[in-house]
Amino acid sequence: AARSHGPLKQMLSLARLKLVFGLLAVCICAGCPQYADPTAPNPIRRVREPQTRNNYFVYVPSHEPTARPRPLIVLCHGTRPWDSSLRQIRDWVKLAEAQNFIVIAPNLKGTRGDFPPPAQRQIQKQRDDEKTILAAVRHVSGGNNIDPAQIFLTGWSAGNYAVLHTGLRHPEIFRALAVMQGNFDAAFMADAVHHIDRHQPVFVVYGSVDVLTRGQTRTCVDWLYEKDAYVFDDEIAGPHRSHPKVAYEFFERIVKDVPWLTLRAFAPDANDPYTVQFKTRASFRLPGYRWTFAEGQTSSSSEPVFKFEEGTHAVKLETRLPNGKAIIRSIRVRVPQSRFPKEIDR
């Protein structure tokens, strides 16, 4: 009788083997590993961005899609192994579900706070992270109805390096930045310092008893004020930890109280770097345009094209807010242009 169990055991073993291979096939075909979180109904998905081949985590709330686009918040994780992109997004999913915004967390290289590399090597890592972040924003925007006037960038601890490097360099994409108890070194900001937009809000939070980064965060605040950035800073009770709700409430306040209008300049023809096209991004409908270029020449076009001489030129746009109040924005354009539309247009 005992020997009669042999074929049955073989059949069960074969069934188990088929089940294992079946599950593996499902995972491979799905391409997006999923992570359950008890605080939110939808899974956190890990996605591979096709351009850079880097992974990012994404959480899309379970709310029924509507015609109204959703905000996007991009998270920059701190030092591994104490922090990671998965840990960061898990801190945010409950809030994202409750407030109906999409959140992503890319895997980054240049977010080491304990033993960061020399400045030039760190800056190169930040450049790589910038490509990763922008590619992830483009990728998630392609598959979701995201409001381009409500894209925000935040990070905790050493994630501050990526927030400031990428965020300050791209005010045309990131409406506001939030630094949560962040590491800071002015030498790492060489690529960002000349891109600071004094109309882009930057929120810096430091902890009252944060022995790890309080001094660096205070230095970050002083540096931003010195560079004429649009700084908000606040002290929060407690040690070194992440503060999703504090960052989100700041972004909400900015959307409510600070109108967004940013200018972009690029060479539409790679063979003619002296001809520059201008575009705007705004949180409101512009009623009209008055552009002022070199030597006082003007244009009323929404997307004007202008040919410059070699050098750096100041270009100004005058328009009005919905309440009739005048608003002015300016941009400095270096000619010949070296940045082309595929790099800056989403």
GROMACS .gro file of C-alpha atoms in nm, residues 290-299 306 314:
model
   12
  290ARG     CA    1   0.406   9.097  -2.427
  291TRP     CA    2   0.758   8.965  -2.477
  292THR     CA    3   1.058   9.198  -2.473
  293PHE     CA    4   1.380   9.079  -2.638
  294ALA     CA    5   1.720   9.227  -2.720
  295GLU     CA    6   1.728   9.599  -2.802
  296GLY     CA    7   1.367   9.644  -2.691
  297GLN     CA    8   1.207   9.440  -2.968
  298THR     CA    9   0.870   9.295  -2.868
  299SER     CA   10   0.623   9.022  -2.961
  306PHE     CA   11   1.373   8.524  -3.195
  314ALA     CA   12   1.754   8.892  -2.071
   0.00000   0.00000   0.00000
